[in-house]
């Protein structure tokens, strides 16, 4: 997907908008693998990781976080114009995720409690990057998985279009040998409709899947909602579906 660049290494930029920066920390934690990657790409702009801030155009721009100010939205559009490939890094960028959890009416209450009534918020609703620009690929997760970062970039460097795994979190959950929360423990879980790639880390650690890897193509969402509503009440099901997906069209179409 990355065309020949006169034998120069592809220019990569890593930007972040509103978020916790946990996904960029995952890039840092690639350690030796990051050094190997830097032999193949030239990271020319990365505020969190280095003191080098070259302007575009870029071959690959990786963006973490959700744009919630006019400045961030304009920067996102400029980056899109100046990037051959634009990648959303993590659930905040790909889904709006955690920044979108709170509905606007509740936000006003919390602004007042935390910052007082004098505070004039500048932010707009948290939306995924794809609400503003075309996104070429999303590296999912909250936070992302290190292997998935490498996999996507290696694919791009070898001229392939990165692809999602052809399985759900349930597949990895079974590989990990976990008992099924839904069928064996009568507890909720979004694994059946969630894109695989995280190695079922939450279930292996005793927590449910809340779907941070995004909705799998052709997932049977109504069937899972029906099953979840037999296990627990509607409010709890809603809590599961809005942890990362309050802005996901696929989910909202079925509620
Ligand atoms: S996806 Fe999660 S870990 Fe990554 S920046 Fe957003 S909140 Fe942080
Ligand atoms: S626990 Fe969740 S992820 Fe694991 S198999 Fe059951 S539904 Fe799927
Ligand atoms: S188990 Fe679900 S919530 Fe946990 S990392 Fe995987 S996709 Fe995300």
PDB file of C-alpha atoms and ligand atoms in Angstrom:
ATOM      1  CA  UNK A   1       0.000   0.000   0.000  1.00  0.00           C
ATOM      2  CA  UNK A   2       3.030   2.279   0.494  1.00  0.00           C
ATOM      3  CA  UNK A   3       4.509   2.993  -2.930  1.00  0.00           C
ATOM      4  CA  UNK A   4       8.221   3.364  -3.629  1.00  0.00           C
ATOM      5  CA  UNK A   5       9.533   6.586  -2.079  1.00  0.00           C
ATOM      6  CA  UNK A   6      12.719   6.995  -4.178  1.00  0.00           C
ATOM      7  CA  UNK A   7      14.386   4.381  -1.959  1.00  0.00           C
ATOM      8  CA  UNK A   8      13.880   6.567   1.124  1.00  0.00           C
ATOM      9  CA  UNK A   9      12.341   5.141   4.263  1.00  0.00           C
ATOM     10  CA  UNK A  10       8.620   5.990   4.591  1.00  0.00           C
ATOM     11  CA  UNK A  11       8.020   9.119   6.677  1.00  0.00           C
ATOM     12  CA  UNK A  12       5.842   8.331   9.674  1.00  0.00           C
ATOM     13  CA  UNK A  13       4.155  10.789  12.041  1.00  0.00           C
ATOM     14  CA  UNK A  14       2.411   9.937  15.309  1.00  0.00           C
ATOM     15  CA  UNK A  15      -0.113  12.457  16.633  1.00  0.00           C
ATOM     16  CA  UNK A  16      -2.491  12.434  19.583  1.00  0.00           C
ATOM     17  CA  UNK A  17      -5.716  14.225  20.377  1.00  0.00           C
ATOM     18  CA  UNK A  18      -7.800  14.003  23.565  1.00  0.00           C
ATOM     19  CA  UNK A  19      -7.097  10.721  25.381  1.00  0.00           C
ATOM     20  CA  UNK A  20      -4.943   9.101  28.065  1.00  0.00           C
ATOM     21  CA  UNK A  21      -1.919   8.389  25.818  1.00  0.00           C
ATOM     22  CA  UNK A  22      -1.968   4.730  26.871  1.00  0.00           C
ATOM     23  CA  UNK A  23      -1.821   3.526  23.257  1.00  0.00           C
ATOM     24  CA  UNK A  24       1.300   5.584  22.548  1.00  0.00           C
ATOM     25  CA  UNK A  25       2.861   4.107  25.686  1.00  0.00           C
ATOM     26  CA  UNK A  26       2.264   0.741  24.003  1.00  0.00           C
ATOM     27  CA  UNK A  27       4.374   1.956  21.050  1.00  0.00           C
ATOM     28  CA  UNK A  28       7.135   2.940  23.489  1.00  0.00           C
ATOM     29  CA  UNK A  29       6.855  -0.463  25.157  1.00  0.00           C
ATOM     30  CA  UNK A  30       7.699  -2.169  21.853  1.00  0.00           C
ATOM     31  CA  UNK A  31      11.313  -1.479  22.998  1.00  0.00           C
ATOM     32  CA  UNK A  32      13.708  -3.533  20.800  1.00  0.00           C
ATOM     33  CA  UNK A  33      10.930  -4.070  18.240  1.00  0.00           C
ATOM     34  CA  UNK A  34      10.564  -0.279  17.967  1.00  0.00           C
ATOM     35  CA  UNK A  35      14.293   0.035  17.253  1.00  0.00           C
ATOM     36  CA  UNK A  36      13.965  -2.634  14.550  1.00  0.00           C
ATOM     37  CA  UNK A  37      10.953  -0.813  13.111  1.00  0.00           C
ATOM     38  CA  UNK A  38      12.953   2.422  13.010  1.00  0.00           C
ATOM     39  CA  UNK A  39      15.381   0.736  10.599  1.00  0.00           C
ATOM     40  CA  UNK A  40      12.497   0.482   8.141  1.00  0.00           C
ATOM     41  CA  UNK A  41      10.614   3.752   8.746  1.00  0.00           C
ATOM     42  CA  UNK A  42      11.607   7.302   9.589  1.00  0.00           C
ATOM     43  CA  UNK A  43       9.539   8.617  12.500  1.00  0.00           C
ATOM     44  CA  UNK A  44       9.730  12.319  11.691  1.00  0.00           C
ATOM     45  CA  UNK A  45       7.149  13.688  14.123  1.00  0.00           C
ATOM     46  CA  UNK A  46       6.171  12.201  17.495  1.00  0.00           C
ATOM     47  CA  UNK A  47       5.533  14.599  20.385  1.00  0.00           C
ATOM     48  CA  UNK A  48       5.451  11.912  23.072  1.00  0.00           C
ATOM     49  CA  UNK A  49       8.435   9.892  21.947  1.00  0.00           C
ATOM     50  CA  UNK A  50      11.107  12.211  20.547  1.00  0.00           C
ATOM     51  CA  UNK A  51      12.236  15.793  19.955  1.00  0.00           C
ATOM     52  CA  UNK A  52      11.720  15.851  16.197  1.00  0.00           C
ATOM     53  CA  UNK A  53       8.754  17.668  14.745  1.00  0.00           C
ATOM     54  CA  UNK A  54       8.964  17.724  10.952  1.00  0.00           C
ATOM     55  CA  UNK A  55       5.941  18.861   9.008  1.00  0.00           C
ATOM     56  CA  UNK A  56       4.216  16.769   6.335  1.00  0.00           C
ATOM     57  CA  UNK A  57       3.540  15.343   3.878  1.00  0.00           C
ATOM     58  CA  UNK A  58       3.784  11.957   5.572  1.00  0.00           C
ATOM     59  CA  UNK A  59       3.570   8.442   4.164  1.00  0.00           C
ATOM     60  CA  UNK A  60       1.847   7.073   7.260  1.00  0.00           C
ATOM     61  CA  UNK A  61       0.152   9.133   9.967  1.00  0.00           C
ATOM     62  CA  UNK A  62      -0.896   7.315  13.116  1.00  0.00           C
ATOM     63  CA  UNK A  63      -3.423   9.174  15.258  1.00  0.00           C
ATOM     64  CA  UNK A  64      -4.367   8.350  18.827  1.00  0.00           C
ATOM     65  CA  UNK A  65      -7.303   9.979  20.631  1.00  0.00           C
ATOM     66  CA  UNK A  66     -10.525  11.765  19.840  1.00  0.00           C
ATOM     67  CA  UNK A  67     -10.661  15.273  18.360  1.00  0.00           C
ATOM     68  CA  UNK A  68     -12.891  17.370  20.626  1.00  0.00           C
ATOM     69  CA  UNK A  69     -11.767  20.952  19.983  1.00  0.00           C
ATOM     70  CA  UNK A  70     -11.905  23.054  16.808  1.00  0.00           C
ATOM     71  CA  UNK A  71      -8.095  23.041  16.775  1.00  0.00           C
ATOM     72  CA  UNK A  72      -7.937  19.216  16.887  1.00  0.00           C
ATOM     73  CA  UNK A  73     -10.613  18.816  14.204  1.00  0.00           C
ATOM     74  CA  UNK A  74      -8.784  21.216  11.861  1.00  0.00           C
ATOM     75  CA  UNK A  75      -5.455  19.482  12.541  1.00  0.00           C
ATOM     76  CA  UNK A  76      -7.048  16.103  11.758  1.00  0.00           C
ATOM     77  CA  UNK A  77      -8.325  17.381   8.398  1.00  0.00           C
ATOM     78  CA  UNK A  78      -4.901  18.892   7.589  1.00  0.00           C
ATOM     79  CA  UNK A  79      -3.187  15.606   8.493  1.00  0.00           C
ATOM     80  CA  UNK A  80      -5.573  13.695   6.245  1.00  0.00           C
ATOM     81  CA  UNK A  81      -4.716  15.978   3.323  1.00  0.00           C
ATOM     82  CA  UNK A  82      -1.016  15.518   3.965  1.00  0.00           C
ATOM     83  CA  UNK A  83      -0.915  11.736   4.554  1.00  0.00           C
ATOM     84  CA  UNK A  84      -0.938   8.819   2.126  1.00  0.00           C
ATOM     85  CA  UNK A  85      -2.168   6.443   4.830  1.00  0.00           C
ATOM     86  CA  UNK A  86      -4.038   7.495   7.959  1.00  0.00           C
ATOM     87  CA  UNK A  87      -4.321   5.003  10.819  1.00  0.00           C
ATOM     88  CA  UNK A  88      -6.529   5.320  13.906  1.00  0.00           C
ATOM     89  CA  UNK A  89      -4.645   4.058  16.954  1.00  0.00           C
ATOM     90  CA  UNK A  90      -6.807   2.694  19.757  1.00  0.00           C
ATOM     91  CA  UNK A  91     -10.440   2.788  20.755  1.00  0.00           C
ATOM     92  CA  UNK A  92     -10.567   6.571  21.351  1.00  0.00           C
ATOM     93  CA  UNK A  93      -9.556   7.250  17.740  1.00  0.00           C
ATOM     94  CA  UNK A  94     -11.366   4.310  16.139  1.00  0.00           C
ATOM     95  CA  UNK A  95     -14.629   4.339  18.140  1.00  0.00           C
ATOM     96  CA  UNK A  96     -14.575   7.535  20.271  1.00  0.00           C
ATOM     97  CA  UNK A  97     -14.449   5.013  23.129  1.00  0.00           C
ATOM     98  CA  UNK A  98     -13.987   6.225  26.694  1.00  0.00           C
ATOM     99  CA  UNK A  99     -14.172   9.986  25.896  1.00  0.00           C
ATOM    100  CA  UNK A 100     -17.676   9.405  24.485  1.00  0.00           C
ATOM    101  CA  UNK A 101     -19.056   7.502  27.490  1.00  0.00           C
ATOM    102  CA  UNK A 102     -20.723  10.473  29.132  1.00  0.00           C
ATOM    103  CA  UNK A 103     -23.850  11.893  27.472  1.00  0.00           C
ATOM    104  CA  UNK A 104     -23.909  15.672  26.934  1.00  0.00           C
ATOM    105  CA  UNK A 105     -26.557  16.308  29.647  1.00  0.00           C
ATOM    106  CA  UNK A 106     -24.402  14.563  32.280  1.00  0.00           C
ATOM    107  CA  UNK A 107     -21.275  16.366  31.090  1.00  0.00           C
ATOM    108  CA  UNK A 108     -22.803  19.724  32.066  1.00  0.00           C
ATOM    109  CA  UNK A 109     -23.485  18.458  35.601  1.00  0.00           C
ATOM    110  CA  UNK A 110     -19.909  17.201  36.027  1.00  0.00           C
ATOM    111  CA  UNK A 111     -18.336  20.337  34.534  1.00  0.00           C
ATOM    112  CA  UNK A 112     -20.104  22.317  37.217  1.00  0.00           C
ATOM    113  CA  UNK A 113     -19.161  19.934  40.046  1.00  0.00           C
ATOM    114  CA  UNK A 114     -15.497  19.756  39.045  1.00  0.00           C
ATOM    115  CA  UNK A 115     -14.728  23.162  37.524  1.00  0.00           C
ATOM    116  CA  UNK A 116     -17.571  25.383  38.947  1.00  0.00           C
ATOM    117  CA  UNK A 117     -20.295  27.185  37.004  1.00  0.00           C
ATOM    118  CA  UNK A 118     -17.725  29.779  35.782  1.00  0.00           C
ATOM    119  CA  UNK A 119     -16.217  27.181  33.441  1.00  0.00           C
ATOM    120  CA  UNK A 120     -17.003  27.529  29.745  1.00  0.00           C
ATOM    121  CA  UNK A 121     -16.274  24.216  27.997  1.00  0.00           C
ATOM    122  CA  UNK A 122     -14.570  24.379  24.583  1.00  0.00           C
ATOM    123  CA  UNK A 123     -15.089  20.748  23.617  1.00  0.00           C
ATOM    124  CA  UNK A 124     -17.624  19.226  21.253  1.00  0.00           C
ATOM    125  CA  UNK A 125     -19.042  15.679  21.380  1.00  0.00           C
ATOM    126  CA  UNK A 126     -16.359  12.992  21.181  1.00  0.00           C
ATOM    127  CA  UNK A 127     -16.609  11.235  17.804  1.00  0.00           C
ATOM    128  CA  UNK A 128     -14.327   8.749  16.073  1.00  0.00           C
ATOM    129  CA  UNK A 129     -11.814  10.074  13.520  1.00  0.00           C
ATOM    130  CA  UNK A 130     -13.949   8.520  10.790  1.00  0.00           C
ATOM    131  CA  UNK A 131     -16.729  11.038  11.544  1.00  0.00           C
ATOM    132  CA  UNK A 132     -14.461  13.737  10.049  1.00  0.00           C
ATOM    133  CA  UNK A 133     -12.054  12.067   7.608  1.00  0.00           C
ATOM    134  CA  UNK A 134     -11.421   8.809   5.791  1.00  0.00           C
ATOM    135  CA  UNK A 135      -9.502   6.354   7.987  1.00  0.00           C
ATOM    136  CA  UNK A 136      -7.499   3.712   6.109  1.00  0.00           C
ATOM    137  CA  UNK A 137      -7.119   1.248   8.975  1.00  0.00           C
ATOM    138  CA  UNK A 138      -7.808   1.066  12.705  1.00  0.00           C
ATOM    139  CA  UNK A 139      -5.461  -0.601  15.164  1.00  0.00           C
ATOM    140  CA  UNK A 140      -8.024  -1.462  17.800  1.00  0.00           C
ATOM    141  CA  UNK A 141      -7.908  -1.755  21.560  1.00  0.00           C
ATOM    142  CA  UNK A 142      -7.915   0.153  24.821  1.00  0.00           C
ATOM    143  CA  UNK A 143      -5.015   0.032  24.866  1.00  0.00           C
ATOM    144  CA  UNK A 144      -3.816  -1.429  21.561  1.00  0.00           C
ATOM    145  CA  UNK A 145      -1.914  -4.717  21.453  1.00  0.00           C
ATOM    146  CA  UNK A 146       1.808  -4.405  20.585  1.00  0.00           C
ATOM    147  CA  UNK A 147       1.694  -7.272  18.057  1.00  0.00           C
ATOM    148  CA  UNK A 148      -1.181  -5.596  16.237  1.00  0.00           C
ATOM    149  CA  UNK A 149       0.839  -2.367  15.815  1.00  0.00           C
ATOM    150  CA  UNK A 150       3.734  -4.302  14.251  1.00  0.00           C
ATOM    151  CA  UNK A 151       1.398  -6.427  12.109  1.00  0.00           C
ATOM    152  CA  UNK A 152      -0.336  -3.375  10.577  1.00  0.00           C
ATOM    153  CA  UNK A 153       2.895  -1.488   9.852  1.00  0.00           C
ATOM    154  CA  UNK A 154       4.685  -4.573   8.452  1.00  0.00           C
ATOM    155  CA  UNK A 155       1.716  -5.167   6.127  1.00  0.00           C
ATOM    156  CA  UNK A 156       1.861  -1.577   4.873  1.00  0.00           C
ATOM    157  CA  UNK A 157       5.630  -1.758   4.356  1.00  0.00           C
ATOM    158  CA  UNK A 158       5.332  -4.952   2.356  1.00  0.00           C
ATOM    159  CA  UNK A 159       2.727  -3.389   0.098  1.00  0.00           C
ATOM    160  CA  UNK A 160      -0.296  -5.172   1.582  1.00  0.00           C
ATOM    161  CA  UNK A 161      -3.506  -3.661   2.842  1.00  0.00           C
ATOM    162  CA  UNK A 162      -3.733  -4.490   6.571  1.00  0.00           C
ATOM    163  CA  UNK A 163      -6.654  -6.765   7.437  1.00  0.00           C
ATOM    164  CA  UNK A 164      -8.556  -7.627  10.563  1.00  0.00           C
ATOM    165  CA  UNK A 165      -8.339 -11.165  11.917  1.00  0.00           C
ATOM    166  CA  UNK A 166     -11.041 -13.447  10.657  1.00  0.00           C
ATOM    167  CA  UNK A 167     -12.232 -14.396  14.145  1.00  0.00           C
ATOM    168  CA  UNK A 168     -13.892 -12.929  17.218  1.00  0.00           C
ATOM    169  CA  UNK A 169     -12.581 -12.630  20.792  1.00  0.00           C
ATOM    170  CA  UNK A 170     -14.408 -15.919  21.539  1.00  0.00           C
ATOM    171  CA  UNK A 171     -11.933 -17.799  19.334  1.00  0.00           C
ATOM    172  CA  UNK A 172      -8.967 -16.477  21.318  1.00  0.00           C
ATOM    173  CA  UNK A 173     -10.852 -17.024  24.568  1.00  0.00           C
ATOM    174  CA  UNK A 174     -11.275 -20.712  23.736  1.00  0.00           C
ATOM    175  CA  UNK A 175      -7.605 -20.927  22.723  1.00  0.00           C
ATOM    176  CA  UNK A 176      -6.723 -19.509  26.148  1.00  0.00           C
ATOM    177  CA  UNK A 177      -8.814 -22.265  27.785  1.00  0.00           C
ATOM    178  CA  UNK A 178     -11.220 -19.954  29.620  1.00  0.00           C
ATOM    179  CA  UNK A 179     -14.667 -21.145  30.726  1.00  0.00           C
ATOM    180  CA  UNK A 180     -17.326 -19.205  28.800  1.00  0.00           C
ATOM    181  CA  UNK A 181     -18.901 -16.427  30.869  1.00  0.00           C
ATOM    182  CA  UNK A 182     -22.150 -16.595  28.881  1.00  0.00           C
ATOM    183  CA  UNK A 183     -22.748 -20.323  28.446  1.00  0.00           C
ATOM    184  CA  UNK A 184     -21.044 -21.648  31.584  1.00  0.00           C
ATOM    185  CA  UNK A 185     -21.310 -18.806  34.107  1.00  0.00           C
ATOM    186  CA  UNK A 186     -24.464 -16.961  32.990  1.00  0.00           C
ATOM    187  CA  UNK A 187     -22.606 -13.641  32.952  1.00  0.00           C
ATOM    188  CA  UNK A 188     -22.551 -10.978  30.199  1.00  0.00           C
ATOM    189  CA  UNK A 189     -19.732 -10.641  27.670  1.00  0.00           C
ATOM    190  CA  UNK A 190     -19.345  -8.929  24.270  1.00  0.00           C
ATOM    191  CA  UNK A 191     -16.766 -11.427  22.979  1.00  0.00           C
ATOM    192  CA  UNK A 192     -19.018 -12.975  20.292  1.00  0.00           C
ATOM    193  CA  UNK A 193     -19.470  -9.673  18.410  1.00  0.00           C
ATOM    194  CA  UNK A 194     -15.978  -8.278  19.024  1.00  0.00           C
ATOM    195  CA  UNK A 195     -13.083  -8.302  16.580  1.00  0.00           C
ATOM    196  CA  UNK A 196     -10.291 -10.640  17.706  1.00  0.00           C
ATOM    197  CA  UNK A 197      -6.683  -9.585  18.193  1.00  0.00           C
ATOM    198  CA  UNK A 198      -6.395  -8.895  21.936  1.00  0.00           C
ATOM    199  CA  UNK A 199      -5.781 -12.556  22.860  1.00  0.00           C
ATOM    200  CA  UNK A 200      -8.872 -12.409  25.130  1.00  0.00           C
ATOM    201  CA  UNK A 201      -6.783 -10.670  27.761  1.00  0.00           C
ATOM    202  CA  UNK A 202      -9.721  -9.419  29.864  1.00  0.00           C
ATOM    203  CA  UNK A 203     -11.519 -12.752  30.115  1.00  0.00           C
ATOM    204  CA  UNK A 204      -8.268 -14.522  30.989  1.00  0.00           C
ATOM    205  CA  UNK A 205      -7.853 -11.936  33.763  1.00  0.00           C
ATOM    206  CA  UNK A 206     -11.370 -12.511  35.128  1.00  0.00           C
ATOM    207  CA  UNK A 207     -13.177  -9.564  33.476  1.00  0.00           C
ATOM    208  CA  UNK A 208     -15.793  -9.492  30.718  1.00  0.00           C
ATOM    209  CA  UNK A 209     -15.156  -8.308  27.183  1.00  0.00           C
ATOM    210  CA  UNK A 210     -16.563  -4.801  26.653  1.00  0.00           C
ATOM    211  CA  UNK A 211     -15.688  -4.738  22.968  1.00  0.00           C
ATOM    212  CA  UNK A 212     -12.728  -2.353  22.774  1.00  0.00           C
ATOM    213  CA  UNK A 213     -11.427  -4.117  19.631  1.00  0.00           C
ATOM    214  CA  UNK A 214     -14.447  -2.950  17.672  1.00  0.00           C
ATOM    215  CA  UNK A 215     -17.411  -4.763  16.210  1.00  0.00           C
ATOM    216  CA  UNK A 216     -16.634  -7.704  13.990  1.00  0.00           C
ATOM    217  CA  UNK A 217     -17.899  -7.623  10.409  1.00  0.00           C
ATOM    218  CA  UNK A 218     -21.191  -9.542  10.105  1.00  0.00           C
ATOM    219  CA  UNK A 219     -21.518  -9.842  13.901  1.00  0.00           C
ATOM    220  CA  UNK A 220     -24.998 -10.922  14.942  1.00  0.00           C
ATOM    221  CA  UNK A 221     -25.650  -8.034  17.331  1.00  0.00           C
ATOM    222  CA  UNK A 222     -29.433  -8.533  17.839  1.00  0.00           C
ATOM    223  CA  UNK A 223     -28.876 -12.205  18.761  1.00  0.00           C
ATOM    224  CA  UNK A 224     -26.284 -11.309  21.388  1.00  0.00           C
ATOM    225  CA  UNK A 225     -28.455  -8.512  22.839  1.00  0.00           C
ATOM    226  CA  UNK A 226     -31.327 -11.022  23.168  1.00  0.00           C
ATOM    227  CA  UNK A 227     -29.061 -13.447  25.044  1.00  0.00           C
ATOM    228  CA  UNK A 228     -27.644 -10.711  27.299  1.00  0.00           C
ATOM    229  CA  UNK A 229     -31.139  -9.514  28.200  1.00  0.00           C
ATOM    230  CA  UNK A 230     -31.949 -12.997  29.480  1.00  0.00           C
ATOM    231  CA  UNK A 231     -28.826 -12.927  31.671  1.00  0.00           C
ATOM    232  CA  UNK A 232     -29.144  -9.427  33.117  1.00  0.00           C
ATOM    233  CA  UNK A 233     -31.362  -6.324  33.056  1.00  0.00           C
ATOM    234  CA  UNK A 234     -31.564  -3.783  30.223  1.00  0.00           C
ATOM    235  CA  UNK A 235     -29.577  -1.124  32.118  1.00  0.00           C
ATOM    236  CA  UNK A 236     -26.659  -3.479  32.569  1.00  0.00           C
ATOM    237  CA  UNK A 237     -26.783  -4.477  28.887  1.00  0.00           C
ATOM    238  CA  UNK A 238     -26.809  -0.778  27.985  1.00  0.00           C
ATOM    239  CA  UNK A 239     -23.761  -0.242  30.210  1.00  0.00           C
ATOM    240  CA  UNK A 240     -21.892  -2.948  28.307  1.00  0.00           C
ATOM    241  CA  UNK A 241     -22.905  -1.571  24.924  1.00  0.00           C
ATOM    242  CA  UNK A 242     -21.906   1.997  25.756  1.00  0.00           C
ATOM    243  CA  UNK A 243     -18.523   1.357  27.384  1.00  0.00           C
ATOM    244  CA  UNK A 244     -16.800   1.734  23.985  1.00  0.00           C
ATOM    245  CA  UNK A 245     -19.684   1.860  21.528  1.00  0.00           C
ATOM    246  CA  UNK A 246     -21.886   4.816  22.394  1.00  0.00           C
ATOM    247  CA  UNK A 247     -20.993   6.210  18.934  1.00  0.00           C
ATOM    248  CA  UNK A 248     -20.956   2.920  16.998  1.00  0.00           C
ATOM    249  CA  UNK A 249     -23.611   2.940  14.304  1.00  0.00           C
ATOM    250  CA  UNK A 250     -23.700  -0.879  14.204  1.00  0.00           C
ATOM    251  CA  UNK A 251     -24.698  -0.985  17.886  1.00  0.00           C
ATOM    252  CA  UNK A 252     -27.021   2.028  17.891  1.00  0.00           C
ATOM    253  CA  UNK A 253     -28.950   0.635  14.904  1.00  0.00           C
ATOM    254  CA  UNK A 254     -29.904  -2.374  17.031  1.00  0.00           C
ATOM    255  CA  UNK A 255     -30.906  -0.690  20.293  1.00  0.00           C
TER     256      UNK A 255
HETATM  257  S1  LIG B   1      -7.852   3.791  23.582  1.00  0.00           S
HETATM  258 FE1  LIG B   1      -7.701   3.556  25.814  1.00  0.00          FE
HETATM  259  S2  LIG B   1      -5.518   3.395  26.237  1.00  0.00           S
HETATM  260 FE2  LIG B   1      -5.717   4.193  24.141  1.00  0.00          FE
HETATM  261  S3  LIG B   1      -5.626   6.404  24.414  1.00  0.00           S
HETATM  262 FE3  LIG B   1      -7.794   5.843  24.472  1.00  0.00          FE
HETATM  263  S4  LIG B   1      -8.283   5.548  26.660  1.00  0.00           S
HETATM  264 FE4  LIG B   1      -6.049   5.550  26.440  1.00  0.00          FE
HETATM  265  S1  LIG B   2     -16.306 -15.720  27.823  1.00  0.00           S
HETATM  266 FE1  LIG B   2     -16.888 -14.189  26.324  1.00  0.00          FE
HETATM  267  S2  LIG B   2     -15.221 -14.168  24.868  1.00  0.00           S
HETATM  268 FE2  LIG B   2     -15.032 -16.051  26.046  1.00  0.00          FE
HETATM  269  S3  LIG B   2     -16.101 -17.563  24.791  1.00  0.00           S
HETATM  270 FE3  LIG B   2     -17.563 -16.776  26.288  1.00  0.00          FE
HETATM  271  S4  LIG B   2     -18.601 -15.101  25.218  1.00  0.00           S
HETATM  272 FE4  LIG B   2     -16.743 -15.571  24.069  1.00  0.00          FE
HETATM  273  S1  LIG B   3     -11.333  -8.821  25.854  1.00  0.00           S
HETATM  274 FE1  LIG B   3     -12.660  -7.326  24.897  1.00  0.00          FE
HETATM  275  S2  LIG B   3     -12.477  -5.494  26.178  1.00  0.00           S
HETATM  276 FE2  LIG B   3     -10.728  -6.845  26.675  1.00  0.00          FE
HETATM  277  S3  LIG B   3      -9.057  -6.184  25.340  1.00  0.00           S
HETATM  278 FE3  LIG B   3     -10.157  -7.813  24.263  1.00  0.00          FE
HETATM  279  S4  LIG B   3     -11.661  -6.731  22.992  1.00  0.00           S
HETATM  280 FE4  LIG B   3     -10.969  -5.296  24.550  1.00  0.00          FE
END
